Short mmCIF file of C-alpha atoms in Angstrom, two decimals:
data_model
loop_
_atom_site.label_atom_id
_atom_site.label_comp_id
_atom_site.label_asym_id
_atom_site.label_seq_id
_atom_site.Cartn_x
_atom_site.Cartn_y
_atom_site.Cartn_z
CA MET A 1 -159.83 -17.01 9.88
CA ASP A 2 -161.99 -14.17 8.59
CA VAL A 3 -160.63 -10.66 8.08
CA ILE A 4 -160.89 -8.36 11.09
CA ALA A 5 -160.32 -4.61 11.31
CA ALA A 6 -160.24 -2.00 14.06
CA ILE A 7 -158.88 1.41 14.99
CA SER A 8 -155.79 0.70 17.10
CA THR A 9 -155.11 4.20 18.43
CA GLY A 10 -158.25 5.03 20.37
CA GLY A 11 -160.87 7.69 19.76
CA ALA A 12 -159.07 10.87 20.81
CA LEU A 13 -157.86 13.55 18.39
CA ALA A 14 -154.22 12.96 17.45
CA ALA A 15 -151.74 13.74 14.69
CA ILE A 16 -151.70 10.11 13.53
CA GLY A 17 -154.25 7.33 13.82
CA ILE A 18 -153.85 3.67 12.83
CA VAL A 19 -156.40 1.28 11.39
CA ARG A 20 -155.29 -2.36 11.60
CA VAL A 21 -156.47 -5.25 9.40
CA SER A 22 -155.68 -8.96 9.70
CA GLY A 23 -156.75 -12.24 8.17
CA GLU A 24 -156.43 -14.34 5.05
CA GLY A 25 -157.29 -12.26 1.99
CA CYS A 26 -156.90 -8.91 3.74
CA PHE A 27 -154.50 -7.54 1.08
CA ALA A 28 -157.01 -7.95 -1.73
CA LEU A 29 -159.64 -6.41 0.53
CA CYS A 30 -157.36 -3.43 1.19
CA ASP A 31 -156.96 -2.91 -2.57
CA ARG A 32 -160.62 -1.82 -2.59
CA VAL A 33 -159.92 0.90 -0.01
CA PHE A 34 -156.37 2.14 -0.72
CA GLN A 35 -154.74 3.31 -3.95
CA PRO A 36 -150.91 3.79 -3.98
CA ALA A 37 -149.86 7.21 -5.27
CA ALA A 38 -147.20 5.60 -7.50
CA GLY A 39 -149.79 3.36 -9.15
CA GLY A 40 -150.17 -0.40 -8.99
CA ARG A 41 -151.92 -2.38 -6.28
CA PHE A 42 -151.30 -2.29 -2.56
CA SER A 43 -151.40 -6.10 -2.47
CA GLN A 44 -148.29 -6.13 -4.67
CA ALA A 45 -146.33 -3.56 -2.66
CA ARG A 46 -143.05 -4.56 -1.02
CA PRO A 47 -143.59 -6.11 2.43
CA ARG A 48 -142.92 -3.97 5.52
CA GLU A 49 -142.42 -0.76 3.54
CA MET A 50 -144.65 2.29 3.90
CA VAL A 51 -146.62 3.17 0.78
CA LEU A 52 -148.05 6.67 0.21
CA GLY A 53 -151.52 6.73 -1.24
CA ARG A 54 -155.17 7.66 -0.92
CA ALA A 55 -157.78 6.00 1.25
CA ALA A 56 -161.38 5.92 0.05
CA ASP A 57 -164.68 5.74 1.93
CA ARG A 58 -167.49 3.24 1.26
CA GLU A 59 -168.58 5.20 -1.81
CA GLY A 60 -165.08 5.25 -3.24
CA ARG A 61 -164.58 8.93 -2.45
CA TRP A 62 -161.15 10.17 -1.43
CA VAL A 63 -161.12 10.60 2.34
CA ASP A 64 -157.42 10.89 3.27
CA ASP A 65 -153.82 10.94 2.12
CA CYS A 66 -152.17 8.30 4.24
CA LEU A 67 -149.46 5.67 4.49
CA ALA A 68 -150.13 1.96 4.34
CA VAL A 69 -147.93 -1.05 5.05
CA ARG A 70 -148.49 -4.76 4.63
CA PHE A 71 -147.04 -7.60 6.72
CA PRO A 72 -147.38 -11.00 5.02
CA GLY A 73 -147.87 -13.91 7.43
CA PRO A 74 -146.45 -15.71 9.23
CA CYS A 75 -143.91 -12.90 9.91
CA SER A 76 -146.51 -10.47 11.25
CA TYR A 77 -147.91 -9.53 14.64
CA THR A 78 -150.84 -11.93 14.31
CA GLY A 79 -149.01 -14.61 12.35
CA GLU A 80 -151.33 -14.10 9.38
CA ASP A 81 -151.52 -11.49 6.62
CA CYS A 82 -151.81 -8.12 8.32
CA ALA A 83 -151.96 -4.48 7.15
CA GLU A 84 -152.04 -1.03 8.73
CA PHE A 85 -153.26 2.35 7.52
CA HIS A 86 -151.47 5.33 9.14
CA CYS A 87 -153.95 8.15 8.64
CA HIS A 88 -154.43 11.66 9.93
CA GLY A 89 -155.75 11.25 13.45
CA SER A 90 -159.27 12.60 13.02
CA PRO A 91 -161.79 10.13 14.48
CA VAL A 92 -164.03 10.93 11.49
CA VAL A 93 -161.31 9.97 8.98
CA LEU A 94 -160.43 6.80 10.85
CA GLY A 95 -164.10 5.87 11.11
CA GLU A 96 -164.62 6.34 7.39
CA VAL A 97 -161.63 4.14 6.53
CA LEU A 98 -162.83 1.48 8.98
CA ARG A 99 -166.35 1.48 7.55
CA ALA A 100 -164.91 1.18 4.03
CA LEU A 101 -163.03 -1.94 5.16
CA PHE A 102 -166.26 -3.34 6.61
CA ALA A 103 -168.01 -2.68 3.30
CA ALA A 104 -165.19 -4.51 1.52
CA GLY A 105 -165.71 -7.62 3.65
CA ALA A 106 -163.91 -7.19 6.98
CA ARG A 107 -165.65 -7.35 10.34
CA GLN A 108 -165.10 -5.45 13.57
CA ALA A 109 -162.33 -7.00 15.66
CA GLU A 110 -163.25 -8.03 19.20
CA ARG A 111 -161.35 -6.89 22.28
CA GLY A 112 -157.80 -8.20 22.11
CA GLU A 113 -158.51 -10.27 19.01
CA PHE A 114 -155.30 -9.29 17.19
CA THR A 115 -153.19 -10.45 20.15
CA LYS A 116 -155.39 -13.51 20.63
CA ARG A 117 -154.70 -14.52 17.02
CA ALA A 118 -150.99 -13.98 17.66
CA PHE A 119 -151.26 -16.44 20.56
CA LEU A 120 -153.34 -18.99 18.65
CA ASN A 121 -150.92 -18.80 15.69
CA GLY A 122 -147.91 -19.42 17.91
CA ARG A 123 -146.43 -15.93 17.70
CA MET A 124 -146.48 -15.57 21.48
CA ASP A 125 -147.42 -17.50 24.58
CA LEU A 126 -149.89 -16.39 27.27
CA THR A 127 -147.27 -14.69 29.43
CA GLN A 128 -146.21 -12.62 26.43
CA ALA A 129 -149.82 -11.82 25.55
CA GLU A 130 -150.43 -10.60 29.11
CA ALA A 131 -147.25 -8.54 28.85
CA VAL A 132 -148.79 -6.63 25.93
CA ILE A 133 -151.59 -5.24 28.10
CA ASP A 134 -149.16 -4.70 31.00
CA LEU A 135 -146.98 -2.62 28.67
CA ILE A 136 -149.94 -0.57 27.47
CA GLU A 137 -151.06 0.07 31.06
CA ALA A 138 -147.57 0.66 32.52
CA GLU A 139 -147.46 3.81 34.65
CA THR A 140 -143.76 3.72 35.59
CA ALA A 141 -140.52 3.06 33.72
CA PRO A 142 -139.77 -0.10 35.80
CA ALA A 143 -143.23 -1.48 34.99
CA ALA A 144 -142.66 -0.81 31.29
CA ARG A 145 -139.21 -2.44 31.36
CA ASN A 146 -140.58 -5.52 33.11
CA ALA A 147 -143.43 -5.80 30.60
CA VAL A 148 -141.20 -5.45 27.55
CA GLU A 149 -138.78 -8.08 28.89
CA GLN A 150 -141.73 -10.40 29.54
CA LEU A 151 -142.98 -9.68 26.02
CA GLY A 152 -139.55 -10.81 24.83
CA GLY A 153 -140.08 -14.19 26.51
CA ALA A 154 -138.13 -13.79 29.79
CA LEU A 155 -140.88 -15.24 32.00
CA ARG A 156 -141.74 -17.95 29.47
CA ARG A 157 -138.13 -19.14 29.40
CA ARG A 158 -138.01 -19.31 33.19
CA ILE A 159 -141.22 -21.35 33.31
CA GLU A 160 -140.15 -23.60 30.44
CA GLY A 161 -136.93 -24.41 32.32
CA ILE A 162 -138.98 -25.76 35.24
CA TYR A 163 -141.38 -27.52 32.85
CA SER A 164 -138.55 -29.22 30.98
CA ARG A 165 -136.93 -30.48 34.19
CA LEU A 166 -140.23 -31.86 35.45
CA LEU A 167 -141.04 -33.46 32.09
CA THR A 168 -137.72 -35.34 32.27
CA VAL A 169 -138.73 -36.64 35.68
CA ALA A 170 -142.18 -37.70 34.51
CA SER A 171 -140.83 -39.45 31.43
CA GLN A 172 -138.77 -41.77 33.60
CA PHE A 173 -141.95 -43.03 35.26
CA TYR A 174 -144.02 -43.54 32.12
CA ALA A 175 -142.36 -46.78 31.09
CA VAL A 176 -142.70 -48.27 34.58
CA VAL A 177 -146.37 -47.29 34.82
CA ASP A 178 -147.34 -48.20 31.23
CA TYR A 179 -145.58 -51.58 31.21
CA PRO A 180 -145.87 -52.96 34.74
CA ASP A 181 -145.31 -56.58 33.63
CA GLU A 182 -142.02 -55.83 31.92
CA ASP A 183 -138.74 -56.16 33.76
CA ILE A 184 -137.97 -52.44 33.62
CA GLU A 185 -135.50 -51.04 36.12
CA PRO A 186 -137.17 -48.32 38.21
CA PRO A 187 -135.83 -44.76 38.06
CA ASP A 188 -133.02 -43.69 40.37
CA ARG A 189 -134.98 -42.57 43.43
CA ALA A 190 -132.28 -40.25 44.76
CA ALA A 191 -131.84 -38.51 41.40
CA ILE A 192 -135.59 -38.10 40.96
CA LEU A 193 -135.96 -36.72 44.49
CA ALA A 194 -133.18 -34.21 43.84
CA ALA A 195 -134.82 -33.11 40.58
CA LEU A 196 -138.23 -32.69 42.23
CA THR A 197 -136.70 -30.74 45.11
CA ALA A 198 -134.83 -28.47 42.72
CA ALA A 199 -137.98 -27.83 40.65
CA GLU A 200 -139.92 -27.10 43.82
CA GLY A 201 -137.26 -24.58 44.85
CA ASP A 202 -137.39 -22.92 41.43
CA LEU A 203 -141.17 -22.57 41.72
CA SER A 204 -140.90 -21.15 45.23
CA ALA A 205 -138.44 -18.55 43.95
CA LEU A 206 -140.81 -17.70 41.10
CA LEU A 207 -143.75 -17.31 43.49
CA ALA A 208 -141.63 -15.01 45.64
CA THR A 209 -141.62 -12.51 42.75
CA ALA A 210 -145.40 -12.10 42.84
CA ARG A 211 -145.43 -9.33 45.43
CA ARG A 212 -142.99 -7.20 43.45
CA GLY A 213 -144.90 -7.96 40.25
CA ARG A 214 -148.19 -6.82 41.76
CA LEU A 215 -146.61 -3.63 43.07
CA LEU A 216 -145.21 -2.83 39.62
CA ARG A 217 -148.53 -3.32 37.89
CA ARG A 218 -151.07 -2.16 40.47
CA GLY A 219 -149.02 0.18 42.65
CA ALA A 220 -148.23 0.05 46.36
CA PRO A 221 -151.02 1.08 48.75
CA ALA A 222 -149.71 4.05 50.76
CA ALA A 223 -151.82 5.34 53.65
CA ILE A 224 -151.38 9.00 54.61
CA LEU A 225 -151.97 9.14 58.37
CA GLY A 226 -151.95 11.80 61.05
CA ARG A 227 -154.13 13.83 63.38
CA PRO A 228 -156.54 16.43 61.98
CA ASN A 229 -154.94 19.48 60.34
CA ALA A 230 -151.44 17.95 60.25
CA GLY A 231 -151.41 18.47 56.47
CA LYS A 232 -152.40 15.05 55.11
CA SER A 233 -154.68 16.36 52.36
CA SER A 234 -152.17 19.07 51.50
CA LEU A 235 -149.52 16.36 51.08
CA LEU A 236 -151.83 14.35 48.82
CA ASN A 237 -152.46 17.41 46.65
CA ALA A 238 -148.73 18.23 46.51
CA LEU A 239 -147.81 14.71 45.40
CA LEU A 240 -150.56 14.66 42.78
CA GLY A 241 -149.75 18.12 41.49
CA TYR A 242 -153.36 19.33 41.70
CA ASP A 243 -156.05 19.94 44.33
CA ARG A 244 -157.78 16.59 44.77
CA ALA A 245 -158.70 16.78 48.45
CA ILE A 246 -160.45 19.65 50.22
CA VAL A 247 -158.10 21.55 52.51
CA THR A 248 -159.49 23.80 55.27
CA ASP A 249 -158.55 24.91 58.76
CA VAL A 250 -161.58 23.03 60.10
CA ALA A 251 -160.52 19.84 61.92
CA GLY A 252 -162.18 16.70 60.60
CA THR A 253 -162.75 17.93 57.03
CA THR A 254 -161.68 14.54 55.62
CA ARG A 255 -164.13 11.94 56.91
CA ASP A 256 -163.55 9.10 54.46
CA THR A 257 -160.60 7.71 52.56
CA VAL A 258 -159.67 9.41 49.27
CA GLU A 259 -157.54 7.28 46.93
CA GLU A 260 -155.47 8.45 43.96
CA ARG A 261 -152.47 7.07 42.04
CA ALA A 262 -149.17 8.93 41.75
CA VAL A 263 -145.60 8.09 40.80
CA VAL A 264 -143.30 9.04 43.69
CA GLY A 265 -139.59 8.37 43.33
CA GLY A 266 -140.29 6.17 40.31
CA VAL A 267 -142.66 4.02 42.40
CA LEU A 268 -146.37 3.82 41.60
CA LEU A 269 -148.23 4.55 44.84
CA ARG A 270 -151.95 4.23 45.50
CA LEU A 271 -152.12 7.17 47.89
CA ILE A 272 -154.90 6.92 50.46
CA ASP A 273 -155.74 10.15 52.27
CA THR A 274 -157.43 9.24 55.55
CA ALA A 275 -159.48 10.91 58.24
CA GLY A 276 -157.52 12.54 61.06
CA ILE A 277 -156.89 10.09 63.90
CA ARG A 278 -158.41 11.36 67.12
CA ASP A 279 -161.29 10.72 69.52
CA ALA A 280 -164.01 11.59 67.04
CA ALA A 281 -166.93 13.76 68.04
CA ASP A 282 -169.61 11.99 65.98
CA GLN A 283 -170.36 8.61 64.43
CA VAL A 284 -169.45 9.60 60.88
CA GLU A 285 -165.99 10.80 61.90
CA ARG A 286 -165.50 7.71 64.08
CA LEU A 287 -166.13 5.53 61.02
CA GLY A 288 -163.58 7.62 59.12
CA VAL A 289 -160.98 7.05 61.86
CA GLU A 290 -161.66 3.31 61.79
CA ARG A 291 -161.17 3.28 58.03
CA ALA A 292 -157.90 5.18 58.46
CA LYS A 293 -156.58 2.48 60.77
CA ALA A 294 -157.80 -0.25 58.39
CA ALA A 295 -156.03 1.52 55.51
CA ALA A 296 -152.78 1.49 57.50
CA ALA A 297 -153.13 -2.21 58.24
CA GLY A 298 -153.62 -3.00 54.55
CA ALA A 299 -150.97 -0.65 53.20
CA GLU A 300 -147.47 -1.40 51.96
CA LEU A 301 -146.36 2.04 53.17
CA ALA A 302 -147.56 4.44 55.85
CA LEU A 303 -146.80 8.15 55.45
CA LEU A 304 -147.25 9.64 58.92
CA VAL A 305 -147.74 13.40 58.76
CA LEU A 306 -146.94 15.42 61.89
CA ASP A 307 -147.39 19.16 62.35
CA GLY A 308 -143.84 20.35 63.02
CA SER A 309 -145.09 23.75 64.23
CA GLN A 310 -146.85 22.13 67.21
CA PRO A 311 -145.63 19.92 70.08
CA MET A 312 -146.30 16.16 69.89
CA THR A 313 -149.79 15.23 71.07
CA GLU A 314 -151.51 12.03 72.17
CA GLU A 315 -153.31 12.05 68.82
CA ASP A 316 -149.91 12.10 67.08
CA ARG A 317 -148.82 9.11 69.17
CA ALA A 318 -152.02 7.26 68.26
CA ALA A 319 -151.34 7.98 64.60
CA LEU A 320 -147.77 6.71 65.02
CA ALA A 321 -149.14 3.47 66.50
CA ALA A 322 -151.48 3.11 63.52
CA ALA A 323 -148.58 3.70 61.11
CA ALA A 324 -146.67 0.88 62.79
CA LEU A 325 -149.26 -1.55 61.34
CA ALA A 326 -147.76 -1.08 57.85
CA PRO A 327 -144.58 -2.99 56.87
CA ARG A 328 -142.87 0.28 55.81
CA ARG A 329 -143.32 3.79 57.17
CA LEU A 330 -141.93 7.29 56.84
CA VAL A 331 -142.51 10.08 59.35
CA LEU A 332 -143.02 13.43 57.63
CA VAL A 333 -142.60 16.47 59.84
CA ASN A 334 -144.73 18.91 57.90
CA LYS A 335 -144.80 22.74 57.82
CA ARG A 336 -141.03 23.18 57.70
CA ASP A 337 -141.73 26.71 56.48
CA LEU A 338 -142.80 27.48 60.07
CA PRO A 339 -140.70 27.45 63.28
CA LEU A 340 -140.09 23.89 64.55
CA ARG A 341 -141.75 23.14 67.90
CA LEU A 342 -141.97 19.34 67.62
CA ALA A 343 -139.46 17.48 69.80
CA LEU A 344 -137.68 15.22 67.27
CA GLU A 345 -136.15 13.08 70.05
CA GLU A 346 -139.62 11.55 70.52
CA LEU A 347 -139.22 10.03 67.04
CA ALA A 348 -136.00 8.14 67.76
CA GLY A 349 -135.69 5.06 65.58
CA GLU A 350 -138.02 6.40 62.90
CA THR A 351 -137.11 7.56 59.40
CA VAL A 352 -137.94 11.25 59.70
CA LEU A 353 -138.16 13.73 56.82
CA SER A 354 -138.80 17.45 57.04
CA VAL A 355 -141.27 18.68 54.40
CA SER A 356 -143.65 21.46 53.57
CA ALA A 357 -146.73 20.32 51.68
CA ARG A 358 -147.59 23.99 51.09
CA THR A 359 -144.30 25.03 49.45
CA GLY A 360 -143.06 21.65 48.17
CA GLU A 361 -139.84 21.79 50.23
CA GLY A 362 -138.51 18.35 51.09
CA LEU A 363 -140.61 16.45 48.56
CA SER A 364 -137.50 15.48 46.58
CA GLU A 365 -136.10 13.85 49.74
CA LEU A 366 -139.42 12.06 50.16
CA GLU A 367 -139.18 10.71 46.61
CA ALA A 368 -135.66 9.39 47.28
CA ALA A 369 -136.82 7.73 50.50
CA VAL A 370 -139.76 6.03 48.76
CA ALA A 371 -137.47 4.76 46.00
CA ALA A 372 -135.13 3.28 48.63
CA LEU A 373 -138.02 1.48 50.34
CA PHE A 374 -139.05 -0.26 47.10
CA PRO A 375 -135.83 -1.46 45.44
CA ALA A 376 -135.91 -3.44 42.21
CA GLY A 377 -135.16 -6.71 44.00
CA GLU A 378 -133.15 -9.73 42.91
CA ALA A 379 -135.47 -11.10 40.22
CA PRO A 380 -134.41 -10.00 36.72
CA GLU A 381 -136.84 -7.78 34.87
CA GLY A 382 -139.40 -9.72 32.90
CA GLN A 383 -139.31 -12.74 35.23
CA LEU A 384 -141.96 -11.55 37.68
CA LEU A 385 -145.43 -12.99 38.15
CA THR A 386 -147.63 -9.94 37.63
CA ASN A 387 -151.25 -11.09 38.01
CA ASP A 388 -153.50 -13.39 40.01
CA ARG A 389 -153.91 -15.92 37.18
CA GLN A 390 -150.19 -16.53 37.00
CA VAL A 391 -149.85 -16.77 40.77
CA GLU A 392 -152.77 -19.21 41.10
CA ALA A 393 -151.39 -21.53 38.40
CA ALA A 394 -147.89 -21.42 39.91
CA GLU A 395 -149.30 -22.21 43.37
CA ARG A 396 -151.16 -25.25 41.98
CA ALA A 397 -147.98 -26.41 40.27
CA ALA A 398 -146.01 -25.99 43.51
CA ALA A 399 -148.63 -27.92 45.51
CA ALA A 400 -148.59 -30.77 42.96
CA LEU A 401 -144.78 -30.84 42.99
CA ARG A 402 -144.82 -31.04 46.77
CA GLY A 403 -147.27 -33.94 46.50
CA ALA A 404 -145.00 -35.76 44.03
CA ARG A 405 -141.98 -35.31 46.30
CA GLU A 406 -143.89 -36.50 49.37
CA ALA A 407 -145.25 -39.49 47.46
CA LEU A 408 -141.71 -40.47 46.45
CA GLU A 409 -140.37 -39.97 49.98
CA GLY A 410 -143.27 -42.01 51.37
CA GLY A 411 -142.49 -44.96 49.12
CA LEU A 412 -145.76 -44.81 47.18
CA THR A 413 -146.14 -46.51 43.82
CA PRO A 414 -144.76 -44.80 40.67
CA ASP A 415 -148.25 -44.01 39.40
CA ALA A 416 -148.91 -41.83 42.49
CA VAL A 417 -145.73 -39.85 41.86
CA LEU A 418 -146.52 -39.57 38.15
CA SER A 419 -150.07 -38.37 38.83
CA ASP A 420 -148.85 -35.42 40.88
CA ALA A 421 -146.07 -34.67 38.40
CA GLU A 422 -148.61 -34.54 35.57
CA ARG A 423 -150.79 -32.13 37.56
CA ALA A 424 -147.77 -29.89 38.04
CA LEU A 425 -147.01 -30.03 34.32
CA SER A 426 -150.62 -29.13 33.49
CA ALA A 427 -150.57 -26.11 35.82
CA LEU A 428 -147.25 -24.91 34.40
CA GLY A 429 -148.70 -25.35 30.93
CA GLU A 430 -151.58 -23.04 31.85
CA LEU A 431 -149.05 -20.32 32.68
CA THR A 432 -147.70 -20.26 29.15
CA GLY A 433 -150.76 -21.52 27.28
CA ARG A 434 -149.20 -24.89 26.48
CA THR A 435 -152.21 -26.37 28.25
CA LEU A 436 -155.04 -24.52 26.51
CA ARG A 437 -158.27 -23.65 28.33
CA GLU A 438 -160.70 -21.68 26.20
CA ASP A 439 -162.46 -20.04 29.17
CA LEU A 440 -159.10 -18.96 30.56
CA THR A 441 -157.84 -17.43 27.33
CA ALA A 442 -161.16 -15.65 26.76
CA ARG A 443 -160.89 -14.05 30.21
CA ILE A 444 -157.32 -12.91 29.54
CA PHE A 445 -158.12 -11.15 26.26
CA GLU A 446 -161.16 -9.41 27.77
CA ARG A 447 -158.62 -7.10 29.47
CA PHE A 448 -157.51 -5.74 26.09
CA CYS A 449 -158.86 -2.79 24.17
CA VAL A 450 -160.31 -3.13 20.67
CA GLY A 451 -157.55 -2.91 18.09
CA LYS A 452 -154.81 -4.67 20.05
#
């Protein structure tokens, strides 16, 4: 493969910036750009040790004092010869070093091309490659831990266990199907059925992790509901730590949904501030109320905000009914800094928290309650399906496995069972990249930034 180069640390000002190079012949190419301070050639420096030296621009002029390190393949990130320049983090300096590498013979790396080469060179499978971008994009500590465990091969090992069991099953049918005229004893039907059933159960358990995986990566939709002026927008602003939504004493200020992401109790929430639920006075506000109810129906969590300084109203009860559409809900009695006039006995059976969006009182209790509603679950970290591609492939594998089991139970010929088993193997192979589809891998690496 040709030599590629890119800035791996983005375009913002920083103390340190990294330029990455990879490909056969990249060390000799780097010799034209970097001169070790101790003399000699960079291409002869000890592997995996930082070397102090000077980087030059395209004209050979000194542009930076920096550190460089070389990683001979195959023991490198990409599996081929790879080098990095750790420069001062000026975008100008990094750009000059990169252009010098281009002048020496490298080309601009495409999005995700370093990780794609790592996959193609067998340094990681597709689940590990996807874990790289998940780790970069992680917004919570649990999401980062799951991604790093997946990068270490936790999900691959779980999938390979199912693949290996199914391959054993399929292999027992090959001889019967390939040599029908030979007097070959058919496989033990009961043992095969047990193996297929066990593999199907393993896949069902894996698919059950998808919801938790999506929540870790994308965040849980959380609809903030309540009647006008209950303090919904104030709560959104308090959880975000800045004024995102307009807050006034005028009822009906919020007429559409406002969505922002925030980490609450260690859980990534996609907070959705909604219009106040009431009998709206005009068509625009009515549409806002309808969207509020739709947001509740599609949310993982409803945060119902009630004005604790006022008695319960019919609008509050309507908002409570809307909150009941979500699988989880918390009732937040807001304005605890004012005298309580809300009759709490009307909220029997609900999880009720007393808060003040204005002063921040009670928000720590809210964080603890949110954390309790979204526990880590039984699946070990790193063994969660975290994106639609993985889920779709696992669902196809499960459907094919079900077909193989039903074919065996129905007494169909071995080739019918084998056909479904092979489809399941192919789908499982897509999960890890064992079954390579160029369009699929191209789509995966489009998610990456340049330089990774």
